[in-house]
Short mmCIF file of C-alpha atoms and ligand atoms in Angstrom, two decimals:
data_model
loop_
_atom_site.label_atom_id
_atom_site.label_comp_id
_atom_site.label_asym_id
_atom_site.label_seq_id
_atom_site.Cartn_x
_atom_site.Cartn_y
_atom_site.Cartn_z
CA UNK K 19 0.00 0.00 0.00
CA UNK K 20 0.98 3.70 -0.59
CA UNK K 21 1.32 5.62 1.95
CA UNK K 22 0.57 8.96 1.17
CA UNK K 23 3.13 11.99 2.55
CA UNK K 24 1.16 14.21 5.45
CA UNK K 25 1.12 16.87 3.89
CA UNK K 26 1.47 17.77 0.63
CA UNK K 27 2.49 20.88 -1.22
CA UNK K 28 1.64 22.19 -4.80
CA UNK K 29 -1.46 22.54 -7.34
CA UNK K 30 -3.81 20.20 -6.99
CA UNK K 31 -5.52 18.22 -9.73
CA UNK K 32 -9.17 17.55 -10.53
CA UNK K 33 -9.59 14.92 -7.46
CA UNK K 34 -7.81 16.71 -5.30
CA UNK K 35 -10.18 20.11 -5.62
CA UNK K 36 -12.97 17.67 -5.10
CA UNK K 37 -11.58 16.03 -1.63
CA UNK K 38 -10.95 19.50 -0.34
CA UNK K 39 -14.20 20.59 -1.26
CA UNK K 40 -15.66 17.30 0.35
CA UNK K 41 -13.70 18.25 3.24
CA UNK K 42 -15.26 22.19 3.29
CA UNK K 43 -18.38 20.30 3.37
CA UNK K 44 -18.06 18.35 6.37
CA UNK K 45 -16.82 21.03 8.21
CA UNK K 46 -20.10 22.83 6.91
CA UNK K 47 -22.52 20.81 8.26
CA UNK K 48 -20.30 20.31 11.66
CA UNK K 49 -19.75 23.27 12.31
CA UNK K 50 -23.09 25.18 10.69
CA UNK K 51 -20.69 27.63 8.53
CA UNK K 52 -18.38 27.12 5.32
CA UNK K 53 -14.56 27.22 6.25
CA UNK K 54 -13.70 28.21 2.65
CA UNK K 55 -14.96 31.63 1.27
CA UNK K 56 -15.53 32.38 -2.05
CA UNK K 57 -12.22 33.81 -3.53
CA UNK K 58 -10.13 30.20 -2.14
CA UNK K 59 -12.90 27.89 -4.04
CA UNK K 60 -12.48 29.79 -7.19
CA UNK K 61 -8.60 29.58 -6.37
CA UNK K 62 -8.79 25.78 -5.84
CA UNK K 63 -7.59 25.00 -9.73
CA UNK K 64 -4.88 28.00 -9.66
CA UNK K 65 -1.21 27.22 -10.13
CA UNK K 66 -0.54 30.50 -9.39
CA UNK K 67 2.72 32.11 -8.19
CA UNK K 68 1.30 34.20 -5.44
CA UNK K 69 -1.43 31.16 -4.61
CA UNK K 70 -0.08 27.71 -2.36
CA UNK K 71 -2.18 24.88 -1.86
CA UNK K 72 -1.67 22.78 1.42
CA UNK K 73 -3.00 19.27 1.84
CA UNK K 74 -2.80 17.08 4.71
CA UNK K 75 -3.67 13.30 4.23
CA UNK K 76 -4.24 10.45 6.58
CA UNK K 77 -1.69 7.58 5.80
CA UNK K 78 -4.17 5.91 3.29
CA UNK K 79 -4.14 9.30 1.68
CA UNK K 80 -7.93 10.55 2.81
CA UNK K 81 -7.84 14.45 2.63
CA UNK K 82 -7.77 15.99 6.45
CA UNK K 83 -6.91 19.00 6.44
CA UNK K 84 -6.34 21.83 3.78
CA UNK K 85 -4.89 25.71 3.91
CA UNK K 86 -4.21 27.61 1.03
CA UNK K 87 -2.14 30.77 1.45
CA UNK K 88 -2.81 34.15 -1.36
CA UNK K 89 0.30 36.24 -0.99
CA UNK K 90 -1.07 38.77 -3.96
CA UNK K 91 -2.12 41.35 -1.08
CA UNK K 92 -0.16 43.02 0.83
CA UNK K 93 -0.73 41.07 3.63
CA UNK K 94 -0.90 37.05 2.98
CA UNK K 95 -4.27 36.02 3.39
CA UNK K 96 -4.81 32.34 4.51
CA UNK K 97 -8.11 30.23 4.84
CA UNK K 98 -7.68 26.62 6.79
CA UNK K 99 -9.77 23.77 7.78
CA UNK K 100 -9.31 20.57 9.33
CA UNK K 101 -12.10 17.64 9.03
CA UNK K 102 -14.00 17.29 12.45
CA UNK K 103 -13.42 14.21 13.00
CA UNK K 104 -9.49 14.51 12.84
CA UNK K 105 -9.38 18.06 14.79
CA UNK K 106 -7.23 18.21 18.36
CA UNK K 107 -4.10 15.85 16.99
CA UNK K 108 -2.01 19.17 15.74
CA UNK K 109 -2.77 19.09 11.88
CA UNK K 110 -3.67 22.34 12.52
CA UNK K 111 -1.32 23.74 14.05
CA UNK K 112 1.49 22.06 10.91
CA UNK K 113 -0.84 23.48 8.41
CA UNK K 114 -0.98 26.72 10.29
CA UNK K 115 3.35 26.78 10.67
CA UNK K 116 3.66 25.90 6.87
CA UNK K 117 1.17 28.55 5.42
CA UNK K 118 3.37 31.14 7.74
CA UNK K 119 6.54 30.04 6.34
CA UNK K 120 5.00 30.21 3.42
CA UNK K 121 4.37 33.37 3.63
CA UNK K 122 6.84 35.37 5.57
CA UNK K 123 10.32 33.65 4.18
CA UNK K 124 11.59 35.10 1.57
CA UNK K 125 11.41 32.82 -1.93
CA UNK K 126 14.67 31.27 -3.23
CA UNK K 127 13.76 33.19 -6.18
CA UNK K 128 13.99 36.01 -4.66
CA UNK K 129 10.66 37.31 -5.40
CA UNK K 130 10.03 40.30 -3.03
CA UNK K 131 6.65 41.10 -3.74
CA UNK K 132 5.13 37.41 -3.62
CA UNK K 133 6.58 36.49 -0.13
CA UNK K 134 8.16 38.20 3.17
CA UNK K 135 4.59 39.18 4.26
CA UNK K 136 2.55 39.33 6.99
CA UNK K 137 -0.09 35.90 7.34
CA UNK K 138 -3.46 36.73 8.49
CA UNK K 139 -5.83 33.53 8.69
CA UNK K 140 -9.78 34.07 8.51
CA UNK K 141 -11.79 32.20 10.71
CA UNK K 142 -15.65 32.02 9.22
CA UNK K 143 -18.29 32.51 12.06
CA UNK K 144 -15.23 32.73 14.67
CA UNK K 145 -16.20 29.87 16.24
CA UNK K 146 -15.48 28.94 19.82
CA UNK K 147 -12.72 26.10 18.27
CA UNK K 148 -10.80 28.69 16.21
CA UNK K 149 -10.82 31.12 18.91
CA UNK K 150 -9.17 28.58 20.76
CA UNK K 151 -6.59 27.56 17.90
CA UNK K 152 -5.73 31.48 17.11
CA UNK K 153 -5.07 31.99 20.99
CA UNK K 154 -2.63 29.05 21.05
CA UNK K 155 -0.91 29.95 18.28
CA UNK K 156 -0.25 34.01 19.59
CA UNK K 157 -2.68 35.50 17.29
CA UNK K 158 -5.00 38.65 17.77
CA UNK K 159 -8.30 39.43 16.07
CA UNK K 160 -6.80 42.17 13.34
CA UNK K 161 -10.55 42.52 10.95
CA UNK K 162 -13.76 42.16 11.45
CA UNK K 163 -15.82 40.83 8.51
CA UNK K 164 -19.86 41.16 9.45
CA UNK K 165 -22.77 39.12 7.87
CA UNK K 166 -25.41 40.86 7.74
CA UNK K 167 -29.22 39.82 6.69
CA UNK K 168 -32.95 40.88 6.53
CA UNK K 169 -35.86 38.63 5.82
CA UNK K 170 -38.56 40.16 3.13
CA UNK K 171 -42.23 40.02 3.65
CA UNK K 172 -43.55 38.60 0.72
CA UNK K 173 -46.86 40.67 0.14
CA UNK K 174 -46.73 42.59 -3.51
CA UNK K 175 -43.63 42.58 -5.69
CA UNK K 176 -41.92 45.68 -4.88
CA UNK K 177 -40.87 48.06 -7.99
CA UNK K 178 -37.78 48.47 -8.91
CA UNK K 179 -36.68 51.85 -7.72
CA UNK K 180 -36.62 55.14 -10.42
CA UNK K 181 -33.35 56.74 -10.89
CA UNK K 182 -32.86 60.23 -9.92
CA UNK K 183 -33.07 62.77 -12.49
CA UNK K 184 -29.69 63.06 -14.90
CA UNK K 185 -29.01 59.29 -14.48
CA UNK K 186 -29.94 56.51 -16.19
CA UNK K 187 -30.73 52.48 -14.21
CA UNK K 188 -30.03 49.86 -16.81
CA UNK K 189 -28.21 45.91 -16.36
CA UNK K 190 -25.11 45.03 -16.64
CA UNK K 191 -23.84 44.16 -20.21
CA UNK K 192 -21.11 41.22 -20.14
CA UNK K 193 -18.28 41.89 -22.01
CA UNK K 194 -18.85 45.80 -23.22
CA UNK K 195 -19.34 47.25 -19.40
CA UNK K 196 -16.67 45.02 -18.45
CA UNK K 197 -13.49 47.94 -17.74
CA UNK K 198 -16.07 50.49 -17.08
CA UNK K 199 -17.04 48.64 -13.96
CA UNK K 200 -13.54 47.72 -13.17
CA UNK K 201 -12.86 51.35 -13.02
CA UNK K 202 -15.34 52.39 -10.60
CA UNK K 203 -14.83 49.06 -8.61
CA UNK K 204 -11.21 50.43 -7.92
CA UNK K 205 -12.24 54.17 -6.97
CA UNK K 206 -15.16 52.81 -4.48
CA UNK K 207 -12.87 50.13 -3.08
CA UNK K 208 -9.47 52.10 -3.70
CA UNK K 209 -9.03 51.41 0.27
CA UNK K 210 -10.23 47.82 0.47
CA UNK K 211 -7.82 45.19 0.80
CA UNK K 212 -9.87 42.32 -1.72
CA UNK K 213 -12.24 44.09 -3.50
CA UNK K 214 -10.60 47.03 -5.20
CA UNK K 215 -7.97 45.04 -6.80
CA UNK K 216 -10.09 43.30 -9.08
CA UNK K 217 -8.39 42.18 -12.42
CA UNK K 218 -10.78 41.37 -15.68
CA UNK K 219 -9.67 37.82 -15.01
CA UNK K 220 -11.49 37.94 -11.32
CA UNK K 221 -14.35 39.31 -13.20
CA UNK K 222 -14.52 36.55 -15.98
CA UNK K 223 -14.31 33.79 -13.65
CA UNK K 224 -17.58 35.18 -12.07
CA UNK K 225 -19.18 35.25 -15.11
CA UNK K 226 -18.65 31.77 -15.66
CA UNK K 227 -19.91 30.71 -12.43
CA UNK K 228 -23.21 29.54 -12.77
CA UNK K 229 -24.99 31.61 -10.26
CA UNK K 230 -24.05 34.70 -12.55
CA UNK K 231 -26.89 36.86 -13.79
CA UNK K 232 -26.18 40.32 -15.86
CA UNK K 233 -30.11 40.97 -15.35
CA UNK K 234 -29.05 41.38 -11.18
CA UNK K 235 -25.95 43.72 -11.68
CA UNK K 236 -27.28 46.98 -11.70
CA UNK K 237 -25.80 49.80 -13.03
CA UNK K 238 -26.35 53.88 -12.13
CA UNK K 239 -25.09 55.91 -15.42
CA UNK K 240 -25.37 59.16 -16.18
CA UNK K 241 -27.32 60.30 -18.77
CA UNK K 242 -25.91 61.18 -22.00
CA UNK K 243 -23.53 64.24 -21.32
CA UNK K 244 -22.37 65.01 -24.86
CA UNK K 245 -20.22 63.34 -28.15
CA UNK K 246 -19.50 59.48 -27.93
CA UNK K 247 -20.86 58.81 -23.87
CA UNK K 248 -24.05 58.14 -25.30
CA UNK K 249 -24.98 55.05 -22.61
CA UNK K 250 -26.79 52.87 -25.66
CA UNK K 251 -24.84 53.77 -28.50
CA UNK K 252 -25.02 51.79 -31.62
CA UNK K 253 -21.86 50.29 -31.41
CA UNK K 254 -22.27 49.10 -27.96
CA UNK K 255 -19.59 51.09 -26.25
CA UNK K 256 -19.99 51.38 -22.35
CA UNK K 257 -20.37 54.88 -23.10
CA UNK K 258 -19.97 56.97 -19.54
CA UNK K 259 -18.51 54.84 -16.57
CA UNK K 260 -20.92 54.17 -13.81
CA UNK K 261 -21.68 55.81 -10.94
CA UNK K 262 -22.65 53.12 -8.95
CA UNK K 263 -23.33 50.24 -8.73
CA UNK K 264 -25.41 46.84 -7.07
CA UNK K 265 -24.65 43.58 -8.38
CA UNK K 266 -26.82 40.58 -6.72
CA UNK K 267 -26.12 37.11 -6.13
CA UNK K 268 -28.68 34.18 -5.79
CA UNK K 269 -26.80 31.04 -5.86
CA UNK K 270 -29.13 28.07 -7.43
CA UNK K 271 -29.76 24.86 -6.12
CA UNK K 272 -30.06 25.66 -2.77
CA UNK K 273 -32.30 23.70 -0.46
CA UNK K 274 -35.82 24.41 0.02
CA UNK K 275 -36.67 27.16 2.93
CA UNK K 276 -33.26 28.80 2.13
CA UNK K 277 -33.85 31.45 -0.18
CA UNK K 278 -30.91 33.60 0.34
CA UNK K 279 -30.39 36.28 -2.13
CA UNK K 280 -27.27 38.25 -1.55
CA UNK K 281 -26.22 42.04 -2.21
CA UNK K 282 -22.77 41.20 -3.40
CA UNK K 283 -20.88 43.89 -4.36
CA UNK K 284 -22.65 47.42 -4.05
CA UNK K 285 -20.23 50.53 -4.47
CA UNK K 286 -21.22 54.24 -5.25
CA UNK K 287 -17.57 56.48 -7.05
CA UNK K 288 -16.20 58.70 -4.36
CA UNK K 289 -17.06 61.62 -6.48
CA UNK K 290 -20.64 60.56 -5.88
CA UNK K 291 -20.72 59.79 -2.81
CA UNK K 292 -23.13 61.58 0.18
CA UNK K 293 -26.11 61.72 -2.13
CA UNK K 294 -28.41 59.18 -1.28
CA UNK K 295 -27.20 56.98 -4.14
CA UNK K 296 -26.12 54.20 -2.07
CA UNK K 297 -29.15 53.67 -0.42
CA UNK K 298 -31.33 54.27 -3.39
CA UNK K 299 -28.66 51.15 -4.84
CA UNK K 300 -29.12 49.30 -1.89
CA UNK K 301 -33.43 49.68 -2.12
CA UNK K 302 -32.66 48.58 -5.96
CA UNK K 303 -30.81 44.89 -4.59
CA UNK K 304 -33.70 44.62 -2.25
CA UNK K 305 -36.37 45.04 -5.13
CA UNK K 306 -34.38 42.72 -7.40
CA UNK K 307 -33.89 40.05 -4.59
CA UNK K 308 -37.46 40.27 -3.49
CA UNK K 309 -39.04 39.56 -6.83
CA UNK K 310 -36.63 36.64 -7.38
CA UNK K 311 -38.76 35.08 -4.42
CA UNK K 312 -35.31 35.13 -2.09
CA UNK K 313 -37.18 34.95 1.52
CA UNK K 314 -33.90 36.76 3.01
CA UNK K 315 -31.13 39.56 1.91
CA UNK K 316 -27.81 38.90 2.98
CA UNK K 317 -24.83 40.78 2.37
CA UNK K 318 -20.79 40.79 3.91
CA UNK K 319 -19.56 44.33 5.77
CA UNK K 320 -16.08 45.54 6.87
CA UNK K 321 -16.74 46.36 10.51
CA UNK K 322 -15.23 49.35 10.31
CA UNK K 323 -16.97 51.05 7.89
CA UNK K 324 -19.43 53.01 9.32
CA UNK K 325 -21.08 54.32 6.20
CA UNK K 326 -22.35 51.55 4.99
CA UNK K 327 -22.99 49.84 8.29
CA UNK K 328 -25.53 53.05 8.79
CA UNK K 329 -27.10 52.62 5.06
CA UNK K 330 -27.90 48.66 6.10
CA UNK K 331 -28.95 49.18 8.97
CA UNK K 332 -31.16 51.97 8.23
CA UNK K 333 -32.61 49.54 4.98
CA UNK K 334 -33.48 46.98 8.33
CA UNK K 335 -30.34 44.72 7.93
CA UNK K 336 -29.30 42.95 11.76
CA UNK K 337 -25.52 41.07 12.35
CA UNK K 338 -26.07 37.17 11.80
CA UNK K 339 -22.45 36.51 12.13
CA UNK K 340 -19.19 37.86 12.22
CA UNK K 341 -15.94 36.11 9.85
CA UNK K 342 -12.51 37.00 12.23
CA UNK K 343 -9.20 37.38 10.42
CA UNK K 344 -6.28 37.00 12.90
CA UNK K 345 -2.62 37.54 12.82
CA UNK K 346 0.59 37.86 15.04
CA UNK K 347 0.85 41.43 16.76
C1 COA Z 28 -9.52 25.77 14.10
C2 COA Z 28 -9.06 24.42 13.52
C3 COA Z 28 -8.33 24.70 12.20
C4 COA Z 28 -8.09 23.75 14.51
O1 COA Z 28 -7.53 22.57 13.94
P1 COA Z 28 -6.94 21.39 14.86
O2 COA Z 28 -6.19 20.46 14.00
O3 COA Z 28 -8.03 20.83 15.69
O4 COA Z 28 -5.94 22.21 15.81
P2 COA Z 28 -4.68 21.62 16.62
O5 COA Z 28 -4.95 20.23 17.04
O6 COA Z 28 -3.44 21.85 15.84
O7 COA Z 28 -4.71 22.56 17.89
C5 COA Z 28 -3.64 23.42 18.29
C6 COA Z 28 -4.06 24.18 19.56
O8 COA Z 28 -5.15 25.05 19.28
C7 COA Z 28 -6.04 25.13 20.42
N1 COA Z 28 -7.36 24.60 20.04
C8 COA Z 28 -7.69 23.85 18.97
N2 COA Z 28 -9.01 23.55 18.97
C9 COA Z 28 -9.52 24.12 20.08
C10 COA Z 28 -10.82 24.14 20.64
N3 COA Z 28 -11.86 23.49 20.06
N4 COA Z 28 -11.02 24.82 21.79
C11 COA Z 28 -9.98 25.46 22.40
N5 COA Z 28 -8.72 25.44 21.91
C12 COA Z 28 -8.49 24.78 20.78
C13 COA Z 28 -5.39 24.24 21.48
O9 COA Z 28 -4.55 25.04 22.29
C14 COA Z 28 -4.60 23.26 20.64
O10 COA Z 28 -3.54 22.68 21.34
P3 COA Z 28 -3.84 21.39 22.29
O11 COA Z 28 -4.71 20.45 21.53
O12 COA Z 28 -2.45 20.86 22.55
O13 COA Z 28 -4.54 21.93 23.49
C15 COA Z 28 -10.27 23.45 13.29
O14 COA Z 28 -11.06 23.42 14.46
C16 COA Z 28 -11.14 23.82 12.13
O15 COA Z 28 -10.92 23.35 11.01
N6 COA Z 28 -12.19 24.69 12.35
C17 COA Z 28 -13.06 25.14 11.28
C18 COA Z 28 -12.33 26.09 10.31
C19 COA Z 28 -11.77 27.32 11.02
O16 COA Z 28 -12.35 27.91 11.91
N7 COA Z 28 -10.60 27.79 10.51
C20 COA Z 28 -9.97 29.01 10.98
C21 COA Z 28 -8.82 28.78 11.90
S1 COA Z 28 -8.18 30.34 12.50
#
């Protein structure tokens, strides 16, 4: 028999993504919330030079334990998970060493950008076990990631909201609004550590996901202000870049009596900002999610940012859980 190396470092092929997403699931339904955000999933097929992919195996080579570190921030970001039934024997606390090493050693290549930083390690729904684990290991709470949500009483469909005057509501066209939204992703997010470094390859792959749907991005344009920003001209150009924007996400499939339907991204451009537009985008996701028959909005916060904490909780949102990312003082 084979026995397979503890851990095991490098990309990982088509049966590997599947054990480690076998292994998110477990640790799903144990522990009541997914260990593995969005961003790592997509990741799990990279061979990336900024991306590493940790497995650990059981001596018959069953997938325990999995961390994958993203060094393309300026702080490493790492997401880990053990299987329940293997937690307390110190996989965690290997996988936990090697994504730091990982991280903070300089390459042999010499790379300075990709390595030499900083881990920080999420922990989804900070759960009393992680707490635990990022204690022991001399780490400190560093963000606060909030999960918000609001259930809708389904009376009447609501309308869609009207735009103000001088702007224009219209979907999201795939593949000609494409940089246009980039661009005004960056300036709402220019501060935000994930977000506002979006590439047109980030944006693709969401495309391609299957719970993509152009006809729940919603874009704010202004209306035409002159020669060749015309927003529906016959060529299809973008025409004028956004001013904001809400982009929805109802992931299919889901079981019956959870109709989650999720603001995903909503961002308003700095130079925009203070004029009511972000709530009128948020009351636009609401109207969308309601009339796909989602039974509850959902939607991920920074802690610290106050503005949009008010606009959520002013549209009725409450905290359902809180996502933890720790690191070393
Ligand atoms: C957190 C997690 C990764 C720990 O994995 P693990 O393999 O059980 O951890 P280890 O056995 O290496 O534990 C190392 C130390 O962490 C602490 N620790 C681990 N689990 C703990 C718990 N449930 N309660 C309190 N302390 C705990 C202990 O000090 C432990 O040392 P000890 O067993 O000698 O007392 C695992 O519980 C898990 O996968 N949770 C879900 C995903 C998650 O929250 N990931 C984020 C981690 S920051």
């Amino acid at each position: 028999m084979r026995i397979a190396a503890p851990i095991e470092i490098g990309p990982l092929d088509a049966a590997a993504q599947q054990a480690v997403r076998d292994l998110a699931a477990a640790a799903e339904s144990h522990d009541g919330v997914a260990p593995l955000s969005e961003q790592p999933l997509l990741n799990l097929g990279t061979d990336a030079e900024w991306i590493t992919h940790v497995v650990a195996h059981t001596t018959s080579g069953s997938t325990i334990g999995y961390v994958q570190v993203d060094r393309s921030g300026e702080t490493a970001s790492a997401e880990l998970v053990i299987h329940p039934e293997h937690r307390r024997n110190g996989r965690g606390r290997m996988l936990l060493k090697t994504a730091e090493r990982d991280a903070t050693l300089p390459s042999r290549s010499g790379e300075p950008s990709q390595h030499g930083k900083q881990l920080r390690v999420w922990a989804h729904g900070d759960l009393e076990a992680a707490r635990g684990f990022a204690r022991a290991a001399g780490m400190h709470p560093v963000r606060e990631l909030l999960f918000l949500a609001r259930t809708f009483e389904q009376s009447a469909a609501p309308q869609l909201p009207t735009a103000p005057a001088g702007y224009h509501l219209r979907t999201f066209r795939p593949g000609v609004d494409d940089d246009a939204w980039l661009r005004v992703n960056a300036r709402a997010f220019a501060t935000h550590p994930e977000q506002g470094r979006m590439t047109l390859d980030d944006l693709r792959a969401r495309q391609a996901e299957e719970w993509f749907d152009p006809e729940g991005f919603f874009l704010l344009v202004p209306e035409s202000t002159g020669e060749g920003t015309s927003k529906d001209s016959a060529d299809g150009a973008a025409g004028a870049d956004p001013v904001a924007f809400q982009w929805t996400k109802v992931e299919p499939g889901r079981p019956d009596g959870v109709r989650d339907g999720e603001i995903y991204v909503l961002g308003v451009d700095p130079d925009h900002q203070g004029k009511g537009l972000g709530r009128l985008m948020t009351d636009v996701g609401l109207a969308h999610l309601a009339r796909t028959g989602a039974t509850r909005a959902v939607l991920y916060v920074e802690g610290d940012n106050a503005p949009a904490l008010a606009t959520y909780e002013r549209s009725g949102f409450t905290r359902a859980a809180v996502h933890v990312q720790y690191a070393r003082p």
